[in-house]
PDB file of C-alpha atoms in Angstrom:
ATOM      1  CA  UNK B 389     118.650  48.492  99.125  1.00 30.00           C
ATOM      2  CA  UNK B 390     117.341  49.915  97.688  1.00 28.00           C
ATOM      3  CA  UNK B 391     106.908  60.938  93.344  1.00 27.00           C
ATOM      4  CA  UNK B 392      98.259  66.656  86.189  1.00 24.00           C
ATOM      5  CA  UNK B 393      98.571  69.942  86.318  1.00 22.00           C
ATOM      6  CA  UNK B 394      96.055  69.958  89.364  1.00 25.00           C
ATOM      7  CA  UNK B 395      98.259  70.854  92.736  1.00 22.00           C
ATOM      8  CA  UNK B 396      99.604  68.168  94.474  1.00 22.00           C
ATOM      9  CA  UNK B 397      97.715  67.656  97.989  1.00 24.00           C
ATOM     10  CA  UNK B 398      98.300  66.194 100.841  1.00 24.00           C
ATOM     11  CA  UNK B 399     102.240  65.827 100.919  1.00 24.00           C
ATOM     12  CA  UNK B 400     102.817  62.765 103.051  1.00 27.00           C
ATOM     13  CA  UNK B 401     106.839  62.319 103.636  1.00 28.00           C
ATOM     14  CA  UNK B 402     110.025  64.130 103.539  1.00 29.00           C
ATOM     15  CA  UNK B 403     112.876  62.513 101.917  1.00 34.00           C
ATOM     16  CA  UNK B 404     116.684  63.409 100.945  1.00 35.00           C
ATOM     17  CA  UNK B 405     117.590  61.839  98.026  1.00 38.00           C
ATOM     18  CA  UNK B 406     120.945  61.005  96.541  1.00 35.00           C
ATOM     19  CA  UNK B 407     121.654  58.667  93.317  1.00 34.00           C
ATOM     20  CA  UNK B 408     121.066  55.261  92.643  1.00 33.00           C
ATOM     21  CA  UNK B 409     121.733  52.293  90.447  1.00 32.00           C
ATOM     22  CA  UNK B 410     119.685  49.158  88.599  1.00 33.00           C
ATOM     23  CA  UNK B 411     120.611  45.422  88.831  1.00 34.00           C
ATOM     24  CA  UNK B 412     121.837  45.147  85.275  1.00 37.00           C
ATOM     25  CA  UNK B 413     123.834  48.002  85.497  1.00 42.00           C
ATOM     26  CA  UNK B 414     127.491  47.980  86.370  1.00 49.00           C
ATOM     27  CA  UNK B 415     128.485  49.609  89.633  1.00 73.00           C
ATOM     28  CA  UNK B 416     129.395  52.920  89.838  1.00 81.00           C
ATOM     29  CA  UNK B 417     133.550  53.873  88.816  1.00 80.00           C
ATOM     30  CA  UNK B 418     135.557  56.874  89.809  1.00 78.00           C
ATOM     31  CA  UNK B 419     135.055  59.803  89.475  1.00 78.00           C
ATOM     32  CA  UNK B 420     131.049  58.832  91.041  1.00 83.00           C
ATOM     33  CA  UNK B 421     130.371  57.386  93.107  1.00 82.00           C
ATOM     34  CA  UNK B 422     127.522  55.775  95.107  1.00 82.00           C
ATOM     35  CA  UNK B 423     127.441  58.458  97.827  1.00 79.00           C
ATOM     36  CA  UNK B 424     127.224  60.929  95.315  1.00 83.00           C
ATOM     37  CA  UNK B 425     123.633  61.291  96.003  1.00 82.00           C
ATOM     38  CA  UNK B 426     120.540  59.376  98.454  1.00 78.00           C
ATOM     39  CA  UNK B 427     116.824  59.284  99.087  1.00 79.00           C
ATOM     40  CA  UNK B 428     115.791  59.346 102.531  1.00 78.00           C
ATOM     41  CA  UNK B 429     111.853  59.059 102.720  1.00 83.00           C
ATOM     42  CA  UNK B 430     110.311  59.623 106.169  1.00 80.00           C
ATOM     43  CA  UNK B 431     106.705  58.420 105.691  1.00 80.00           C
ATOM     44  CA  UNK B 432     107.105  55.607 108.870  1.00 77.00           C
ATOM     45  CA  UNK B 433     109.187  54.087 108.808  1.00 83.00           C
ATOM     46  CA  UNK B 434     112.160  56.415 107.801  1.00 84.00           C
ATOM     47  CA  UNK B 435     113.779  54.659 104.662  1.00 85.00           C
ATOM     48  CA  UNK B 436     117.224  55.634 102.838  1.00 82.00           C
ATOM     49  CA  UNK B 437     118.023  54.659  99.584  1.00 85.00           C
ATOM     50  CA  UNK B 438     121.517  54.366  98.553  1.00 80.00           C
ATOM     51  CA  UNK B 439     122.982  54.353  94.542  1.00 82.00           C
ATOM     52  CA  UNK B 440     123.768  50.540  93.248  1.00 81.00           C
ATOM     53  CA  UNK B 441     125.174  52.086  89.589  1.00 87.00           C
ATOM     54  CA  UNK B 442     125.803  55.193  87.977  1.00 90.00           C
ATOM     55  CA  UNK B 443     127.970  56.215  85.129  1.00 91.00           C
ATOM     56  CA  UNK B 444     128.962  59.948  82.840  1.00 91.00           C
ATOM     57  CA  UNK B 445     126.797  60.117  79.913  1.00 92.00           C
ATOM     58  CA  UNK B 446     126.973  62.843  77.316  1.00 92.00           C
ATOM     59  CA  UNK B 447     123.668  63.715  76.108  1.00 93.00           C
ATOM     60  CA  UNK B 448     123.671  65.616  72.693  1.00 91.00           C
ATOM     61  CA  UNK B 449     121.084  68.458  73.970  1.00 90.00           C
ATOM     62  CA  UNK B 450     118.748  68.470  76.517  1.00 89.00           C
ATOM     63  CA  UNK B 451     115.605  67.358  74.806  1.00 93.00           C
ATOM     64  CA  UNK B 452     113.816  64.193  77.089  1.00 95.00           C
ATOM     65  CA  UNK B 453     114.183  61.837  73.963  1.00 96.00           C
ATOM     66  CA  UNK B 454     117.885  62.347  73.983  1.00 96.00           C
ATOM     67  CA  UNK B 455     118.432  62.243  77.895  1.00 95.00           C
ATOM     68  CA  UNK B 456     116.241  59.261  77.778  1.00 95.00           C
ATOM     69  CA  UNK B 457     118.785  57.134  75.277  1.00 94.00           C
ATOM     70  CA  UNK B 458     121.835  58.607  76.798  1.00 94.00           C
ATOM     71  CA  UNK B 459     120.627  57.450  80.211  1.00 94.00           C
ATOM     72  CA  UNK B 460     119.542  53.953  78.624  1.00 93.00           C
ATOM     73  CA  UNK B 461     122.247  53.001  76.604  1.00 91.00           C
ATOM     74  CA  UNK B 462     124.950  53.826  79.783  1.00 91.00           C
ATOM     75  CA  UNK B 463     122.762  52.033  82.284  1.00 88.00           C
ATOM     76  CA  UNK B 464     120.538  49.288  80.803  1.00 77.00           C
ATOM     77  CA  UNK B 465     120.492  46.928  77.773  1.00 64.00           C
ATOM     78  CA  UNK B 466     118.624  48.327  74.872  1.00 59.00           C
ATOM     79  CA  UNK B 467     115.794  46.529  74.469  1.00 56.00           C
ATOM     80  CA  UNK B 468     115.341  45.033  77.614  1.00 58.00           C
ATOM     81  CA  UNK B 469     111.995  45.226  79.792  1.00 61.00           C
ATOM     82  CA  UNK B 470     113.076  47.748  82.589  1.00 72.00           C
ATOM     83  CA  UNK B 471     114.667  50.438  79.837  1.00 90.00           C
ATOM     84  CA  UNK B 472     113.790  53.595  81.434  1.00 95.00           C
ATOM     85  CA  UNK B 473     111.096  56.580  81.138  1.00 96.00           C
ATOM     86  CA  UNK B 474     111.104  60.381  81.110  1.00 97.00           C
ATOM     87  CA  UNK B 475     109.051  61.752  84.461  1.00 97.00           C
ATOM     88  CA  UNK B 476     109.930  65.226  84.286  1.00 95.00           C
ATOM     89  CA  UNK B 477     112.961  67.851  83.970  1.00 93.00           C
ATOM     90  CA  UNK B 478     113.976  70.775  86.050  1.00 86.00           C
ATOM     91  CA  UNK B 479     113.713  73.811  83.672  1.00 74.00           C
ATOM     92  CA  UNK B 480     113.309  76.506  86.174  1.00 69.00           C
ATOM     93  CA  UNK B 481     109.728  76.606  86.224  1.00 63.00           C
ATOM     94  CA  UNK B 482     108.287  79.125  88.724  1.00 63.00           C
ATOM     95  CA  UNK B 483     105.639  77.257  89.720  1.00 67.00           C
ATOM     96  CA  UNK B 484     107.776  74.302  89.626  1.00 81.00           C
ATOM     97  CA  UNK B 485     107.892  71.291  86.650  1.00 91.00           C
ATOM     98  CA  UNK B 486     105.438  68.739  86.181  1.00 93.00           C
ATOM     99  CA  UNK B 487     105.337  65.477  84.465  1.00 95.00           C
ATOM    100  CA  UNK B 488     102.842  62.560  84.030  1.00 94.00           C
ATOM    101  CA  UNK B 489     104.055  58.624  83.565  1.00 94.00           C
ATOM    102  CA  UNK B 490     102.783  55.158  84.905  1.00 93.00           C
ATOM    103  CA  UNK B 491      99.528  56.802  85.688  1.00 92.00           C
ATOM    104  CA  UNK B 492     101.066  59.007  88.449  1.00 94.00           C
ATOM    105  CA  UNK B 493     101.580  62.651  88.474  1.00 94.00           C
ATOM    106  CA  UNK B 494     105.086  63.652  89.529  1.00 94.00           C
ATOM    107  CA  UNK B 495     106.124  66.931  90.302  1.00 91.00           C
ATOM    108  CA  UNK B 496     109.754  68.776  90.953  1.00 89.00           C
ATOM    109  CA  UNK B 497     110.365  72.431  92.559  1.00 84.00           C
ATOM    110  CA  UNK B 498     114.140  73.722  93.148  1.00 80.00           C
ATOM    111  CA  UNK B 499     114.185  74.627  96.714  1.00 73.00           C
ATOM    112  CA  UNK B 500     114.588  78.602  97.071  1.00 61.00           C
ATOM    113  CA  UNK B 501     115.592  78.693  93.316  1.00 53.00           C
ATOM    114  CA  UNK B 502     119.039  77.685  93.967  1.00 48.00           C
ATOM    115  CA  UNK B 503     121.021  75.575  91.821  1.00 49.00           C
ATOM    116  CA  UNK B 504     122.849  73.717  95.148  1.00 53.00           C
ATOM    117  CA  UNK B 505     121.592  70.387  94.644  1.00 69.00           C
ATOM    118  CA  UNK B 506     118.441  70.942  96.781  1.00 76.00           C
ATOM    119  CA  UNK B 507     114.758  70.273  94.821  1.00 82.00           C
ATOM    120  CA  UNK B 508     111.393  68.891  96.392  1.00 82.00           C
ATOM    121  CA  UNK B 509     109.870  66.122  94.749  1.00 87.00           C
ATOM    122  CA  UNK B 510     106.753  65.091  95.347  1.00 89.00           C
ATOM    123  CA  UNK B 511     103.807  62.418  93.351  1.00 92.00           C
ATOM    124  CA  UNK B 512     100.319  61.777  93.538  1.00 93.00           C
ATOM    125  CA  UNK B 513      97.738  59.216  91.994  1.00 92.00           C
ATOM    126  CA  UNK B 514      94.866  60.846  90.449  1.00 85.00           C
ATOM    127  CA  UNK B 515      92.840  57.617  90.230  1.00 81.00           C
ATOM    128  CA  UNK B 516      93.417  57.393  93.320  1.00 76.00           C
ATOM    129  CA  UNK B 517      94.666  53.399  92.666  1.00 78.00           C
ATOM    130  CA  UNK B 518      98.040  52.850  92.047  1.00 80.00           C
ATOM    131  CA  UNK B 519      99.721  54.343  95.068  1.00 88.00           C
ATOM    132  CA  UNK B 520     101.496  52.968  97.084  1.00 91.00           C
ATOM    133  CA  UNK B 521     104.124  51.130  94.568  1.00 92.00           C
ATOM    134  CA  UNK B 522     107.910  50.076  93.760  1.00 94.00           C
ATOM    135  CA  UNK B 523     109.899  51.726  91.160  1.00 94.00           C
ATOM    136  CA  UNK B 524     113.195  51.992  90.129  1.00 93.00           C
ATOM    137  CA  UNK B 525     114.158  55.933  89.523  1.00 93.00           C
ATOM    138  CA  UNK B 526     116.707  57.407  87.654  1.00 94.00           C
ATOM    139  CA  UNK B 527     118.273  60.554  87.746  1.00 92.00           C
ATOM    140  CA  UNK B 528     120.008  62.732  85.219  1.00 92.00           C
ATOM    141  CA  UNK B 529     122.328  65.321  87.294  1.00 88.00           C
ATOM    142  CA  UNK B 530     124.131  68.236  84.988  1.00 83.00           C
ATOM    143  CA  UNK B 531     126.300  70.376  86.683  1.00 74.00           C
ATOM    144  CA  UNK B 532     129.758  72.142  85.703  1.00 67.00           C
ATOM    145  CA  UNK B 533     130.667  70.600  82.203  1.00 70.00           C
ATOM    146  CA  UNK B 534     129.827  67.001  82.833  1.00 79.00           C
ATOM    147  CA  UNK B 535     126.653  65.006  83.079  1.00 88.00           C
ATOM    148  CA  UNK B 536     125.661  61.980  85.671  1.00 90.00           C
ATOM    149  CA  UNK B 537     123.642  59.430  85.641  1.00 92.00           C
ATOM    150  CA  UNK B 538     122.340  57.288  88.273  1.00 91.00           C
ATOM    151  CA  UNK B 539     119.497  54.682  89.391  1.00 92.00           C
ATOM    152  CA  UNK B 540     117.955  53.673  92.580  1.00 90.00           C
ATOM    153  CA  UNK B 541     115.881  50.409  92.566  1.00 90.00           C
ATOM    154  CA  UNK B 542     113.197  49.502  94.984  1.00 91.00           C
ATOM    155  CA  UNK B 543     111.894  52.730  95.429  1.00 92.00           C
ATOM    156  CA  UNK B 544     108.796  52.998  97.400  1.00 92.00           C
ATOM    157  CA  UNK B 545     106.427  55.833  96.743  1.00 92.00           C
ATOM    158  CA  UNK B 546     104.087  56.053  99.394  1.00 87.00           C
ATOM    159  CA  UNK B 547     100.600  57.057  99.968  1.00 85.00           C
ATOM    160  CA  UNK B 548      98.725  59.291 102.471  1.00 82.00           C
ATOM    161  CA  UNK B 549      96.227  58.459 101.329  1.00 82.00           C
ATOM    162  CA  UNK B 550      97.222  59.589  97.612  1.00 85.00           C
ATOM    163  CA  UNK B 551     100.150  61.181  97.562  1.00 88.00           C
ATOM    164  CA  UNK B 552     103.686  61.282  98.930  1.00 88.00           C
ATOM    165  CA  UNK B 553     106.867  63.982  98.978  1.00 82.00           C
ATOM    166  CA  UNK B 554     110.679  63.916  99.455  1.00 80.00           C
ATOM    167  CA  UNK B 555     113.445  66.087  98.994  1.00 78.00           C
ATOM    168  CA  UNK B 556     116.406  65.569  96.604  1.00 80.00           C
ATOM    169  CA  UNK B 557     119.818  66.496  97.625  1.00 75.00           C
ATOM    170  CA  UNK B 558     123.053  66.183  95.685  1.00 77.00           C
ATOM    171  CA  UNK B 559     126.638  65.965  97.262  1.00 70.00           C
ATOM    172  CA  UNK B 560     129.060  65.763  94.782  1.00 62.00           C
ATOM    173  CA  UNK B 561     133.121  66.482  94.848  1.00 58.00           C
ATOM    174  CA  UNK B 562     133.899  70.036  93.132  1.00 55.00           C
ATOM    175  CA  UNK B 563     137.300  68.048  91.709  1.00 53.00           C
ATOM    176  CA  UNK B 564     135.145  65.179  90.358  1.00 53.00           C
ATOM    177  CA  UNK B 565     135.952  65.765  86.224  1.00 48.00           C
ATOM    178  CA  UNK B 566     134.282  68.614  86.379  1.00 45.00           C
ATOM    179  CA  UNK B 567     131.048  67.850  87.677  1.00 48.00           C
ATOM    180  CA  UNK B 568     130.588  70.616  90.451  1.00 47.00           C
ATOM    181  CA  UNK B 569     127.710  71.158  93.325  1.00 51.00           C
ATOM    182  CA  UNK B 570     126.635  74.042  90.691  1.00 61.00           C
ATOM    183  CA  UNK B 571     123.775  71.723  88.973  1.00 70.00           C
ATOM    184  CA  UNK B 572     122.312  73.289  85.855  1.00 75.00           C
ATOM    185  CA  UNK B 573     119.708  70.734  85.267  1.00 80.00           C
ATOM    186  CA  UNK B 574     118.014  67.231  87.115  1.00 87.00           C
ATOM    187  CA  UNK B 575     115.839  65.192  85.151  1.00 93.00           C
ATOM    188  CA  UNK B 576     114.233  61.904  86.353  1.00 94.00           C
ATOM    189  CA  UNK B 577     113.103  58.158  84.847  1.00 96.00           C
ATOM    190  CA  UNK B 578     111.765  55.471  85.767  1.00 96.00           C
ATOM    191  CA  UNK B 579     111.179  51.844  85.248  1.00 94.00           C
ATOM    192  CA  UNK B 580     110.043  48.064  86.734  1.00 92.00           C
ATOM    193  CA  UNK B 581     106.689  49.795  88.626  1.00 93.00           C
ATOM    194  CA  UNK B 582     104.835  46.938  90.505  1.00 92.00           C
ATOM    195  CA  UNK B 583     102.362  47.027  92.924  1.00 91.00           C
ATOM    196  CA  UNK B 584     103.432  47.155  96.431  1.00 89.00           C
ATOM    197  CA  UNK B 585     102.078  44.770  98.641  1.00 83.00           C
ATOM    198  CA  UNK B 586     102.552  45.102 102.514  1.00 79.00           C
ATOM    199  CA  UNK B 587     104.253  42.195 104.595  1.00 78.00           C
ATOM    200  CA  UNK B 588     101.876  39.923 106.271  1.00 77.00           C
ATOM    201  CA  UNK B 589     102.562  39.957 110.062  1.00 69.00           C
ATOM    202  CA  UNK B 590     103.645  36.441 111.392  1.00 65.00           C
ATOM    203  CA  UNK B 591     102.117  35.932 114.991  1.00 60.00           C
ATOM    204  CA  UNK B 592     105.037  35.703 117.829  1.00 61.00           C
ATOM    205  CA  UNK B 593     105.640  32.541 118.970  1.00 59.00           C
ATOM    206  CA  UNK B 594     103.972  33.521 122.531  1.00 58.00           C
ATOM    207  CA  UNK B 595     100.883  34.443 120.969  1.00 56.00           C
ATOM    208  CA  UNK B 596     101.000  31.216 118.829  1.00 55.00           C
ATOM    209  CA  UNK B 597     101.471  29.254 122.501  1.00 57.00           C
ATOM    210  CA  UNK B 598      98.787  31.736 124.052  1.00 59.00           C
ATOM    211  CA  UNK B 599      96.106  30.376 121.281  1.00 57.00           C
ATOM    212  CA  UNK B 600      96.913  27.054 121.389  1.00 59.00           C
ATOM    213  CA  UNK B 601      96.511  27.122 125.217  1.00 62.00           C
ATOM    214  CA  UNK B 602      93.188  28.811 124.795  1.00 60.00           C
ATOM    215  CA  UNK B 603      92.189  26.101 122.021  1.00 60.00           C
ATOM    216  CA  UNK B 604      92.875  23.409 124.250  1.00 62.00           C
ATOM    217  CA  UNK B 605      91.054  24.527 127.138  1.00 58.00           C
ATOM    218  CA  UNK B 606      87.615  24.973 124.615  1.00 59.00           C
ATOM    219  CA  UNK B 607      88.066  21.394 124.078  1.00 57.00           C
ATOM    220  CA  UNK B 608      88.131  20.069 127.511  1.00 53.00           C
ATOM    221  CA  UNK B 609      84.980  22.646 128.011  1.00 55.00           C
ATOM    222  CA  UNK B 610      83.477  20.785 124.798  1.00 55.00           C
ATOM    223  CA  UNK B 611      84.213  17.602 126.333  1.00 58.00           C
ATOM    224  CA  UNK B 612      83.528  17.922 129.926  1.00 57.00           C
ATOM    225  CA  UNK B 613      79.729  19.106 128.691  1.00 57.00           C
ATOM    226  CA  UNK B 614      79.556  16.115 126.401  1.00 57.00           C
ATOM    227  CA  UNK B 615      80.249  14.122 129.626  1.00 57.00           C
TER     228      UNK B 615
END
């Protein structure tokens, strides 16, 4: 296929994410791979977004500016339209990390304090306008002595009413070039937000007969009283 300081309320889905991957960006090569990561968002219906692209990067320090071009320049054209933007980073807040972008409020917690791949993610609209939307996320995954990026397009964020949830999960092989289940750090982009629109329900064709029959039988009413 292919989440203000204030608290975040009413948490509307759970989701398990693993990595994902833009249009523009090459698929993903050994040693990732796309089932290195997903995002599962129950909200209904249940929705599970798989990686497209994802590549090793090898950010100079962790400062967002430098994550942010490392993550670019591996995954997207520089220049182009859907380069991507730093959300927020992991850094072991207590009271979990927040971050502001597209006029949402995103926020990310690292379930129990572990460092196992497991964080909660959720986002909220302070407006409250934007939600629900599309958006392509990226993720930043440090672990052992390598760093991974990865993108997932299509994302929707949804809204009940204002605000949505999921939870972030990363599988990744201990022997992959060093990049181990032990994460040290999980930033996230994003890019491309649009409006979401919901699809317009097209009538069954037994309901389509069922209103035609009923539209005929007002006319020969009509008719018969004309008579």
């Amino acid at each position: 296929m292919r989440i203000s300081a204030a608290a975040i309320s009413g948490l509307a889905g759970a989701a398990m994410l693993a990595f994902g991957g833009t249009a523009q960006a090459a698929v993903c090569a050994a040693p990732l791979a796309p089932t290195d990561v997903s995002l599962t968002i129950v909200y209904p219906p249940t929705v599970t977004y798989n990686a497209s692209a994802c590549a090793t990067i090898n950010p100079a320090n962790n400062n967002p500016a430098t994550l942010t071009a490392a993550f670019n320049a591996a995954l997207t054209a520089p220049g182009m339209a859907d380069d991507f933007t730093f959300i927020v980073r992991d850094a072991n807040a207590a009271g979990g990390d927040t971050g502001s972008a597209f006029g949402l409020t995103f926020q990310l917690f690292a379930d129990n304090g572990s460092n196992d791949g497991g964080y909660t993610i959720s986002w909220s609209d302070p407006a409250p306008t934007d939600l629900p939307v599309l958006i392509d996320l990226g993720f930043i995954v440090k672990a052992g002595t390598g760093t991974a990026a990865y993108i997932m397009t299509d994302v929707l964020l949804t809204a009940d009413p204002n605000s949505g949830a999921g939870t972030f999960k990363v599988v990744l092989d201990p022997n992959k070039n060093g990049i181990t289940p032990g994460l040290s750090g999980l930033s996230i982009l994003g890019a491309n937000v649009r409006p979401y629109t919901p699809p317009t329900e097209v009538p069954e064709p037994a309901s389509l007969a069922l209103l035609g029959m009923g539209l005929l039988g007002l006319g020969f009413a009509a008719r018969r009283r004309r008579a």
